[in-house]
mmCIF file of C-alpha atoms and ligand atoms in Angstrom:
data_model
loop_
_atom_site.group_PDB
_atom_site.id
_atom_site.type_symbol
_atom_site.label_atom_id
_atom_site.label_comp_id
_atom_site.label_asym_id
_atom_site.label_seq_id
_atom_site.Cartn_x
_atom_site.Cartn_y
_atom_site.Cartn_z
ATOM 1 C CA MET T 1 -10.883 -24.604 9.455
ATOM 2 C CA LEU T 2 -7.831 -23.532 7.501
ATOM 3 C CA SER T 3 -7.828 -19.833 6.803
ATOM 4 C CA ALA T 4 -7.731 -18.643 3.197
ATOM 5 C CA SER T 5 -4.341 -18.399 1.510
ATOM 6 C CA ILE T 6 -2.841 -15.108 0.377
ATOM 7 C CA THR T 7 -3.823 -15.771 -3.240
ATOM 8 C CA GLU T 8 -7.410 -16.611 -2.274
ATOM 9 C CA ARG T 9 -7.617 -13.468 -0.156
ATOM 10 C CA LEU T 10 -6.284 -11.312 -2.976
ATOM 11 C CA ARG T 11 -8.798 -12.794 -5.393
ATOM 12 C CA ALA T 12 -11.560 -11.893 -2.956
ATOM 13 C CA GLY T 13 -10.438 -8.274 -2.506
ATOM 14 C CA ASN T 14 -7.749 -6.018 -1.103
ATOM 15 C CA VAL T 15 -5.384 -7.309 1.534
ATOM 16 C CA LEU T 16 -4.156 -4.762 4.072
ATOM 17 C CA GLY T 17 -0.522 -5.067 5.109
ATOM 18 C CA ALA T 18 1.497 -3.297 7.790
ATOM 19 C CA GLU T 19 5.234 -3.117 8.214
ATOM 20 C CA GLY T 20 7.751 -0.668 9.615
ATOM 21 C CA TYR T 21 8.555 -2.827 12.647
ATOM 22 C CA VAL T 22 12.204 -1.811 12.657
ATOM 23 C CA PHE T 23 11.538 1.953 12.675
ATOM 24 C CA GLU T 24 8.788 1.702 15.279
ATOM 25 C CA LEU T 25 10.786 -0.538 17.635
ATOM 26 C CA GLU T 26 13.769 1.788 17.198
ATOM 27 C CA ARG T 27 11.579 4.712 18.314
ATOM 28 C CA ARG T 28 10.477 2.649 21.316
ATOM 29 C CA GLY T 29 14.088 2.031 22.324
ATOM 30 C CA TYR T 30 14.495 -1.641 21.377
ATOM 31 C CA ILE T 31 16.518 -1.468 18.150
ATOM 32 C CA LYS T 32 19.695 0.461 17.444
ATOM 33 C CA ALA T 33 19.479 2.880 14.513
ATOM 34 C CA GLY T 34 22.432 2.404 12.199
ATOM 35 C CA PRO T 35 22.788 -1.378 12.086
ATOM 36 C CA PHE T 36 18.981 -1.762 12.476
ATOM 37 C CA VAL T 37 19.363 -5.437 13.387
ATOM 38 C CA PRO T 38 16.200 -6.827 15.081
ATOM 39 C CA GLU T 39 17.969 -8.044 18.234
ATOM 40 C CA VAL T 40 14.697 -7.181 19.998
ATOM 41 C CA VAL T 41 13.292 -10.520 18.808
ATOM 42 C CA LEU T 42 15.529 -12.337 21.309
ATOM 43 C CA ASP T 43 16.126 -9.573 23.835
ATOM 44 C CA PHE T 44 12.566 -8.213 24.263
ATOM 45 C CA PRO T 45 10.136 -10.600 22.538
ATOM 46 C CA GLY T 46 7.223 -9.015 24.383
ATOM 47 C CA ALA T 47 7.855 -5.722 22.582
ATOM 48 C CA VAL T 48 7.646 -7.446 19.199
ATOM 49 C CA ARG T 49 4.507 -9.330 20.227
ATOM 50 C CA GLU T 50 2.859 -6.111 21.333
ATOM 51 C CA LEU T 51 3.565 -4.292 18.072
ATOM 52 C CA HIS T 52 2.241 -7.239 16.044
ATOM 53 C CA ARG T 53 -0.887 -7.119 18.186
ATOM 54 C CA GLU T 54 -1.294 -3.370 17.666
ATOM 55 C CA PHE T 55 -1.110 -3.794 13.893
ATOM 56 C CA LEU T 56 -3.485 -6.756 14.098
ATOM 57 C CA ARG T 57 -6.030 -4.748 16.088
ATOM 58 C CA ALA T 58 -5.617 -1.906 13.565
ATOM 59 C CA GLY T 59 -6.642 -4.221 10.735
ATOM 60 C CA ALA T 60 -3.434 -5.683 9.311
ATOM 61 C CA GLU T 61 -4.187 -9.025 7.672
ATOM 62 C CA VAL T 62 -0.599 -10.251 7.571
ATOM 63 C CA MET T 63 1.828 -10.566 10.461
ATOM 64 C CA VAL T 64 5.271 -10.133 8.939
ATOM 65 C CA ALA T 65 7.936 -12.001 10.910
ATOM 66 C CA LEU T 66 10.590 -9.547 12.071
ATOM 67 C CA THR T 67 13.528 -11.089 10.255
ATOM 68 C CA TYR T 68 14.373 -7.924 8.318
ATOM 69 C CA TYR T 69 18.183 -7.631 8.400
ATOM 70 C CA ALA T 70 18.322 -10.831 10.502
ATOM 71 C CA HIS T 71 20.766 -12.274 7.994
ATOM 72 C CA ARG T 72 24.328 -13.449 8.344
ATOM 73 C CA GLU T 73 25.990 -10.312 6.956
ATOM 74 C CA LYS T 74 24.150 -7.944 9.322
ATOM 75 C CA LEU T 75 24.410 -10.126 12.431
ATOM 76 C CA ARG T 76 28.156 -10.370 11.920
ATOM 77 C CA ASP T 77 28.303 -6.539 12.004
ATOM 78 C CA VAL T 78 26.844 -6.526 15.529
ATOM 79 C CA GLY T 79 28.735 -9.614 16.745
ATOM 80 C CA ARG T 80 25.648 -11.852 16.974
ATOM 81 C CA GLU T 81 26.171 -14.283 14.139
ATOM 82 C CA GLY T 82 25.770 -17.105 16.693
ATOM 83 C CA ASP T 83 22.171 -15.983 17.317
ATOM 84 C CA LEU T 84 21.166 -16.118 13.667
ATOM 85 C CA GLU T 85 19.032 -19.255 13.753
ATOM 86 C CA ALA T 86 17.430 -18.535 17.120
ATOM 87 C CA MET T 87 16.522 -14.996 16.015
ATOM 88 C CA ASN T 88 14.950 -16.135 12.751
ATOM 89 C CA ARG T 89 12.963 -18.970 14.330
ATOM 90 C CA GLN T 90 11.765 -16.880 17.251
ATOM 91 C CA ALA T 91 10.590 -14.066 14.943
ATOM 92 C CA VAL T 92 8.313 -16.467 13.064
ATOM 93 C CA ARG T 93 7.020 -18.021 16.285
ATOM 94 C CA ILE T 94 6.053 -14.629 17.678
ATOM 95 C CA ALA T 95 4.308 -13.635 14.440
ATOM 96 C CA ARG T 96 2.403 -16.943 14.391
ATOM 97 C CA GLU T 97 1.363 -16.619 17.982
ATOM 98 C CA VAL T 98 -0.239 -13.217 17.355
ATOM 99 C CA ALA T 99 -1.677 -14.207 13.971
ATOM 100 C CA ARG T 100 -3.688 -16.882 15.781
ATOM 101 C CA GLU T 101 -5.410 -14.123 17.771
ATOM 102 C CA GLY T 102 -7.086 -13.067 14.508
ATOM 103 C CA ASP T 103 -7.787 -14.731 11.194
ATOM 104 C CA VAL T 104 -4.611 -13.436 9.580
ATOM 105 C CA LEU T 105 -1.612 -14.844 7.747
ATOM 106 C CA VAL T 106 2.065 -15.062 8.634
ATOM 107 C CA ALA T 107 4.693 -13.928 6.163
ATOM 108 C CA GLY T 108 8.341 -14.866 6.242
ATOM 109 C CA ASN T 109 10.555 -11.933 5.342
ATOM 110 C CA VAL T 110 13.838 -11.355 3.562
ATOM 111 C CA CYS T 111 15.333 -8.157 2.227
ATOM 112 C CA ASN T 112 18.293 -6.790 0.301
ATOM 113 C CA THR T 113 21.479 -8.294 1.729
ATOM 114 C CA TRP T 114 24.092 -5.607 0.917
ATOM 115 C CA ALA T 115 26.200 -8.589 -0.228
ATOM 116 C CA TYR T 116 24.940 -8.720 -3.827
ATOM 117 C CA ASP T 117 27.129 -7.290 -6.591
ATOM 118 C CA PRO T 118 25.861 -7.689 -10.160
ATOM 119 C CA GLU T 119 29.472 -7.418 -11.376
ATOM 120 C CA ASP T 120 30.625 -10.307 -9.180
ATOM 121 C CA PRO T 121 28.887 -13.632 -9.938
ATOM 122 C CA ALA T 122 30.331 -15.201 -6.753
ATOM 123 C CA THR T 123 28.032 -12.974 -4.688
ATOM 124 C CA ARG T 124 25.008 -14.748 -6.163
ATOM 125 C CA ASP T 125 25.890 -17.877 -4.196
ATOM 126 C CA ILE T 126 26.514 -15.916 -1.017
ATOM 127 C CA VAL T 127 23.095 -14.282 -1.313
ATOM 128 C CA ARG T 128 21.378 -17.564 -2.201
ATOM 129 C CA ASP T 129 22.901 -19.232 0.871
ATOM 130 C CA MET T 130 21.773 -16.371 3.126
ATOM 131 C CA TYR T 131 18.184 -16.547 1.840
ATOM 132 C CA THR T 132 18.143 -20.333 1.936
ATOM 133 C CA GLU T 133 19.093 -20.566 5.586
ATOM 134 C CA GLN T 134 16.710 -17.798 6.685
ATOM 135 C CA LEU T 135 13.750 -19.069 4.716
ATOM 136 C CA SER T 136 14.311 -22.745 5.518
ATOM 137 C CA TRP T 137 14.004 -21.901 9.210
ATOM 138 C CA ALA T 138 10.934 -19.769 8.477
ATOM 139 C CA ALA T 139 9.315 -22.573 6.472
ATOM 140 C CA GLU T 140 10.004 -25.057 9.281
ATOM 141 C CA GLU T 141 8.400 -22.752 11.833
ATOM 142 C CA GLY T 142 5.426 -22.277 9.498
ATOM 143 C CA VAL T 143 4.787 -19.283 7.242
ATOM 144 C CA ASP T 144 1.944 -18.869 4.738
ATOM 145 C CA PHE T 145 3.982 -16.962 2.165
ATOM 146 C CA VAL T 146 7.180 -14.929 1.943
ATOM 147 C CA ILE T 147 7.728 -11.218 1.367
ATOM 148 C CA SER T 148 11.052 -10.366 -0.293
ATOM 149 C CA GLU T 149 11.340 -6.628 -0.019
ATOM 150 C CA THR T 150 13.388 -3.445 -0.368
ATOM 151 C CA ASN T 151 15.174 -5.004 -3.322
ATOM 152 C CA ASP T 152 17.576 -2.605 -5.043
ATOM 153 C CA TYR T 153 18.592 -5.118 -7.710
ATOM 154 C CA LEU T 154 16.274 -7.206 -9.861
ATOM 155 C CA GLY T 155 19.076 -9.804 -9.902
ATOM 156 C CA GLU T 156 18.996 -10.157 -6.130
ATOM 157 C CA ALA T 157 15.176 -10.234 -6.071
ATOM 158 C CA LEU T 158 15.211 -13.098 -8.568
ATOM 159 C CA ILE T 159 17.483 -15.100 -6.278
ATOM 160 C CA ALA T 160 15.027 -14.581 -3.416
ATOM 161 C CA LEU T 161 12.152 -15.652 -5.672
ATOM 162 C CA GLU T 162 13.997 -18.820 -6.663
ATOM 163 C CA VAL T 163 14.629 -19.731 -3.018
ATOM 164 C CA ILE T 164 10.995 -19.032 -2.036
ATOM 165 C CA GLN T 165 9.723 -21.175 -4.904
ATOM 166 C CA GLY T 166 12.141 -23.940 -3.931
ATOM 167 C CA LEU T 167 10.357 -24.086 -0.579
ATOM 168 C CA GLY T 168 6.974 -24.302 -2.310
ATOM 169 C CA LEU T 169 5.701 -21.019 -0.870
ATOM 170 C CA PRO T 170 3.855 -18.131 -2.573
ATOM 171 C CA ALA T 171 6.092 -15.106 -3.139
ATOM 172 C CA MET T 172 5.500 -11.388 -2.845
ATOM 173 C CA VAL T 173 8.515 -9.569 -4.246
ATOM 174 C CA THR T 174 8.780 -5.794 -4.060
ATOM 175 C CA MET T 175 11.451 -3.399 -5.265
ATOM 176 C CA ALA T 176 12.664 -0.367 -3.294
ATOM 177 C CA PRO T 177 12.301 2.644 -5.625
ATOM 178 C CA THR T 178 15.255 4.688 -4.412
ATOM 179 C CA GLN T 179 16.110 5.916 -7.901
ATOM 180 C CA PRO T 180 13.729 7.876 -10.161
ATOM 181 C CA HIS T 181 12.985 5.163 -12.730
ATOM 182 C CA LEU T 182 15.462 2.290 -12.660
ATOM 183 C CA THR T 183 16.570 -0.484 -10.327
ATOM 184 C CA ARG T 184 20.272 -0.384 -9.474
ATOM 185 C CA ASP T 185 20.863 -2.978 -12.182
ATOM 186 C CA GLY T 186 19.159 -0.806 -14.773
ATOM 187 C CA TYR T 187 15.595 -2.110 -15.165
ATOM 188 C CA GLU T 188 12.569 0.138 -15.208
ATOM 189 C CA TYR T 189 10.531 -0.741 -12.125
ATOM 190 C CA ALA T 190 7.618 -1.897 -14.262
ATOM 191 C CA ASP T 191 9.950 -4.103 -16.320
ATOM 192 C CA ALA T 192 11.509 -5.574 -13.193
ATOM 193 C CA CYS T 193 8.005 -6.423 -11.938
ATOM 194 C CA ARG T 194 7.032 -7.891 -15.305
ATOM 195 C CA ILE T 195 10.081 -10.181 -15.172
ATOM 196 C CA LEU T 196 9.382 -11.208 -11.563
ATOM 197 C CA ALA T 197 5.779 -12.017 -12.499
ATOM 198 C CA ALA T 198 6.918 -13.995 -15.540
ATOM 199 C CA GLU T 199 9.238 -15.968 -13.251
ATOM 200 C CA GLY T 200 6.261 -16.879 -11.095
ATOM 201 C CA ALA T 201 5.976 -14.299 -8.296
ATOM 202 C CA GLN T 202 2.341 -14.204 -7.177
ATOM 203 C CA ILE T 203 2.560 -10.559 -6.058
ATOM 204 C CA VAL T 204 4.949 -7.840 -7.306
ATOM 205 C CA GLY T 205 5.300 -4.159 -6.611
ATOM 206 C CA LEU T 206 7.118 -1.531 -4.567
ATOM 207 C CA ASN T 207 7.849 -0.884 -0.934
ATOM 208 C CA CYS T 208 9.739 1.563 1.260
ATOM 209 C CA ASP T 209 11.762 4.716 0.474
ATOM 210 C CA ARG T 210 8.968 6.733 -1.159
ATOM 211 C CA GLY T 211 5.926 8.277 0.431
ATOM 212 C CA PRO T 212 2.489 7.890 -1.153
ATOM 213 C CA ARG T 213 2.751 10.963 -3.362
ATOM 214 C CA THR T 214 5.886 9.818 -5.195
ATOM 215 C CA MET T 215 5.254 6.071 -5.122
ATOM 216 C CA VAL T 216 1.730 6.029 -6.542
ATOM 217 C CA PRO T 217 2.725 7.207 -10.069
ATOM 218 C CA LEU T 218 5.293 4.390 -10.276
ATOM 219 C CA ILE T 219 2.799 1.778 -9.119
ATOM 220 C CA ALA T 220 0.288 2.958 -11.717
ATOM 221 C CA ARG T 221 2.805 1.997 -14.433
ATOM 222 C CA ILE T 222 3.338 -1.391 -12.802
ATOM 223 C CA ARG T 223 -0.414 -2.002 -12.570
ATOM 224 C CA GLU T 224 -0.705 -1.358 -16.323
ATOM 225 C CA THR T 225 2.178 -3.734 -17.037
ATOM 226 C CA VAL T 226 1.455 -6.908 -15.055
ATOM 227 C CA GLU T 227 -1.539 -9.211 -14.772
ATOM 228 C CA CYS T 228 -0.732 -10.635 -11.341
ATOM 229 C CA ALA T 229 -1.478 -9.072 -7.967
ATOM 230 C CA VAL T 230 0.308 -5.779 -7.222
ATOM 231 C CA ALA T 231 1.550 -4.568 -3.827
ATOM 232 C CA ILE T 232 2.300 -1.046 -2.647
ATOM 233 C CA GLN T 233 3.793 -0.284 0.753
ATOM 234 C CA PRO T 234 5.009 3.336 0.908
ATOM 235 C CA VAL T 235 6.612 5.033 3.888
ATOM 236 C CA PRO T 236 4.250 7.464 5.637
ATOM 237 C CA TYR T 237 6.384 10.510 4.883
ATOM 238 C CA ARG T 238 5.536 13.527 2.757
ATOM 239 C CA THR T 239 7.959 13.027 -0.094
ATOM 240 C CA ASP T 240 7.506 15.227 -3.171
ATOM 241 C CA ALA T 241 9.026 16.132 -6.541
ATOM 242 C CA ILE T 242 11.985 17.872 -4.867
ATOM 243 C CA ALA T 243 12.621 15.146 -2.296
ATOM 244 C CA PRO T 244 11.099 12.014 -3.857
ATOM 245 C CA THR T 245 12.456 9.591 -1.224
ATOM 246 C CA MET T 246 12.732 9.664 2.563
ATOM 247 C CA GLU T 247 16.506 9.606 2.186
ATOM 248 C CA THR T 248 16.429 12.937 0.309
ATOM 249 C CA LEU T 249 14.205 14.836 2.777
ATOM 250 C CA LEU T 250 16.115 17.730 4.344
ATOM 251 C CA SER T 251 15.582 19.629 7.588
ATOM 252 C CA PRO T 252 15.124 23.439 7.446
ATOM 253 C CA LYS T 253 18.879 23.645 8.150
ATOM 254 C CA GLY T 254 19.547 21.540 5.065
ATOM 255 C CA GLU T 255 20.568 18.428 6.994
ATOM 256 C CA ARG T 256 19.551 14.921 5.953
ATOM 257 C CA SER T 257 16.574 13.810 8.042
ATOM 258 C CA PHE T 258 16.872 10.071 7.317
ATOM 259 C CA PRO T 259 16.623 7.922 9.303
ATOM 260 C CA VAL T 260 15.986 9.327 12.785
ATOM 261 C CA GLY T 261 14.891 12.921 12.090
ATOM 262 C CA LEU T 262 11.946 12.259 9.793
ATOM 263 C CA ASP T 263 9.195 13.050 12.319
ATOM 264 C CA PRO T 264 8.256 16.506 10.889
ATOM 265 C CA PHE T 265 7.520 14.881 7.521
ATOM 266 C CA THR T 266 5.196 12.195 8.897
ATOM 267 C CA CYS T 267 1.902 11.717 7.070
ATOM 268 C CA THR T 268 -1.232 12.067 9.134
ATOM 269 C CA ARG T 269 -3.730 9.240 9.424
ATOM 270 C CA PHE T 270 -5.923 11.199 7.006
ATOM 271 C CA ASP T 271 -3.136 11.280 4.394
ATOM 272 C CA MET T 272 -2.783 7.507 4.672
ATOM 273 C CA ALA T 273 -6.552 6.933 4.514
ATOM 274 C CA GLN T 274 -6.651 8.927 1.293
ATOM 275 C CA PHE T 275 -3.691 6.953 -0.029
ATOM 276 C CA ALA T 276 -5.442 3.628 0.659
ATOM 277 C CA LEU T 277 -8.446 4.750 -1.382
ATOM 278 C CA GLN T 278 -6.208 5.963 -4.195
ATOM 279 C CA ALA T 279 -4.368 2.627 -4.280
ATOM 280 C CA ARG T 280 -7.642 0.700 -4.419
ATOM 281 C CA GLU T 281 -8.891 2.975 -7.190
ATOM 282 C CA LEU T 282 -5.759 2.151 -9.203
ATOM 283 C CA GLY T 283 -6.434 -1.554 -8.852
ATOM 284 C CA VAL T 284 -3.631 -2.293 -6.404
ATOM 285 C CA ASP T 285 -4.334 -5.531 -4.524
ATOM 286 C CA TYR T 286 -2.044 -5.543 -1.476
ATOM 287 C CA ILE T 287 -2.150 -2.140 0.216
ATOM 288 C CA GLY T 288 0.258 -1.553 3.064
ATOM 289 C CA ILE T 289 2.669 0.782 4.739
ATOM 290 C CA CYS T 290 6.378 0.647 5.540
ATOM 291 C CA CYS T 291 9.004 2.390 7.721
ATOM 292 C CA GLY T 292 7.463 5.077 9.909
ATOM 293 C CA ALA T 293 4.087 3.351 10.213
ATOM 294 C CA GLY T 294 2.083 3.533 13.404
ATOM 295 C CA PRO T 295 -1.068 1.591 14.256
ATOM 296 C CA HIS T 296 -3.119 4.797 13.850
ATOM 297 C CA HIS T 297 -2.147 4.908 10.166
ATOM 298 C CA VAL T 298 -3.154 1.293 9.657
ATOM 299 C CA ARG T 299 -6.526 1.703 11.351
ATOM 300 C CA ALA T 300 -7.288 4.796 9.244
ATOM 301 C CA MET T 301 -6.399 2.852 6.084
ATOM 302 C CA ALA T 302 -8.598 -0.080 7.142
ATOM 303 C CA GLU T 303 -11.528 2.192 7.892
ATOM 304 C CA ALA T 304 -11.075 4.082 4.611
ATOM 305 C CA LEU T 305 -11.414 0.720 2.876
ATOM 306 C CA GLY T 306 -14.735 0.289 4.651
ATOM 307 C CA ARG T 307 -13.683 -2.061 7.416
ATOM 308 C CA GLU T 308 -14.421 -2.114 11.077
ATOM 309 C CA VAL T 309 -11.447 -3.485 12.982
ATOM 310 C CA PRO T 310 -10.909 -4.271 16.680
ATOM 311 C CA ALA T 311 -9.228 -0.897 17.309
ATOM 312 C CA SER T 312 -12.224 0.876 15.703
ATOM 313 C CA ARG T 313 -13.803 0.616 19.133
ATOM 314 C CA TYR T 314 -11.528 3.518 20.094
ATOM 315 C CA SER T 315 -11.682 5.482 16.838
ATOM 316 C CA PRO T 316 -12.227 9.222 17.334
ATOM 317 C CA SER T 317 -15.658 10.437 18.442
ATOM 318 C CA MET T 318 -15.117 14.172 18.467
ATOM 319 C CA GLU T 319 -18.801 14.799 19.100
ATOM 320 C CA LEU T 320 -18.005 13.575 22.617
ATOM 321 C CA HIS T 321 -15.163 16.070 23.119
ATOM 322 C CA PRO T 322 -16.194 18.808 25.583
ATOM 323 C CA MET T 323 -15.174 21.532 23.112
ATOM 324 C CA PHE T 324 -16.504 20.012 19.882
ATOM 325 C CA ARG T 325 -19.857 18.623 20.965
ATOM 326 C CA ALA T 326 -23.078 20.187 19.761
ATOM 327 C CA ASP T 327 -24.038 21.475 23.196
ATOM 328 C CA VAL T 328 -20.784 23.019 24.437
ATOM 329 C CA SER T 329 -21.384 24.275 27.948
ATOM 330 C CA ALA T 330 -20.972 27.995 28.601
ATOM 331 C CA ARG T 331 -18.042 27.222 30.913
ATOM 332 C CA ASP T 332 -16.204 25.138 28.283
ATOM 333 C CA ALA T 333 -17.041 27.609 25.503
ATOM 334 C CA ALA T 334 -15.081 30.213 27.433
ATOM 335 C CA PHE T 335 -11.912 28.318 26.378
ATOM 336 C CA LEU T 336 -12.618 28.797 22.677
ATOM 337 C CA PRO T 337 -11.196 32.310 22.165
ATOM 338 C CA SER T 338 -7.780 31.144 23.406
ATOM 339 C CA TRP T 339 -7.922 28.003 21.192
ATOM 340 C CA ASN T 340 -8.657 30.146 18.203
ATOM 341 C CA ALA T 341 -6.073 32.839 18.923
HETATM 342 ZN ZN1 ZN N 401 10.555 0.438 4.884
#
């Protein structure tokens, strides 16, 4: 039996997404921070497979192929342009392989290219060519839909949408809200989403850069503006009015924490569970998480949405902890004064 498409799933209810592969594999020692090119896909495919599986067990309903920054511009920076096709194809194969272990979908993935310049029309063709080659390989390997994400420019996002539509695939297109209200080419986020929806994107919204607290107000505006499905995938960091994005978070010494010193700002699983409920309450359809995500966040989000997922088998049972159970033994209770000191 063919599994339901992304649009059918969204009509039936919320879809839970999970991303942040690049940050997590960097933490695990398989991706170099700075270029952030997913060389791991070719060099350590088992590490990618394992992380997909962890997100799958935690309840993610979409395996996103790790082709983020696997585009010509970025691979040239690290001297691996010759591996471009192999890396893109392999990423989709790995995602498909794990998706088959559960009834979940596979998404192809493209992102901002750093090659687009709204002032230079020639860059439109460069960007279109980059997306076309990446997504043609993805389509050949077999993806159910495509996520175009972390878009700074509406203009660049529209090129991605055009390429995705040319391949006959459903499109989820999300903007990266790095600025307070406007895309880098001057559109309010809600307007950018309205235009993307009018051009035929099945799902629009925001991902990356902002934590739940500072992304939710922007998504509320988008939800009021568009009729189509809306996606939100914040980073699990405690951004606030003073530091609205992960890039602006500062250490106590006043140093920039992005991208490898963000740990003290990490949201707990409880923060992310609360966020998932808030997103559902707002009428957001695709609820996910971006850079910084761990499987524990995803499981907490899934369970907050009322689901039992494979990893729920190991969800906390504190009533079984020697110190928290109802009948704490006298010997164990002797530890309590020092725990409470
Ligand atoms: Zn991200």
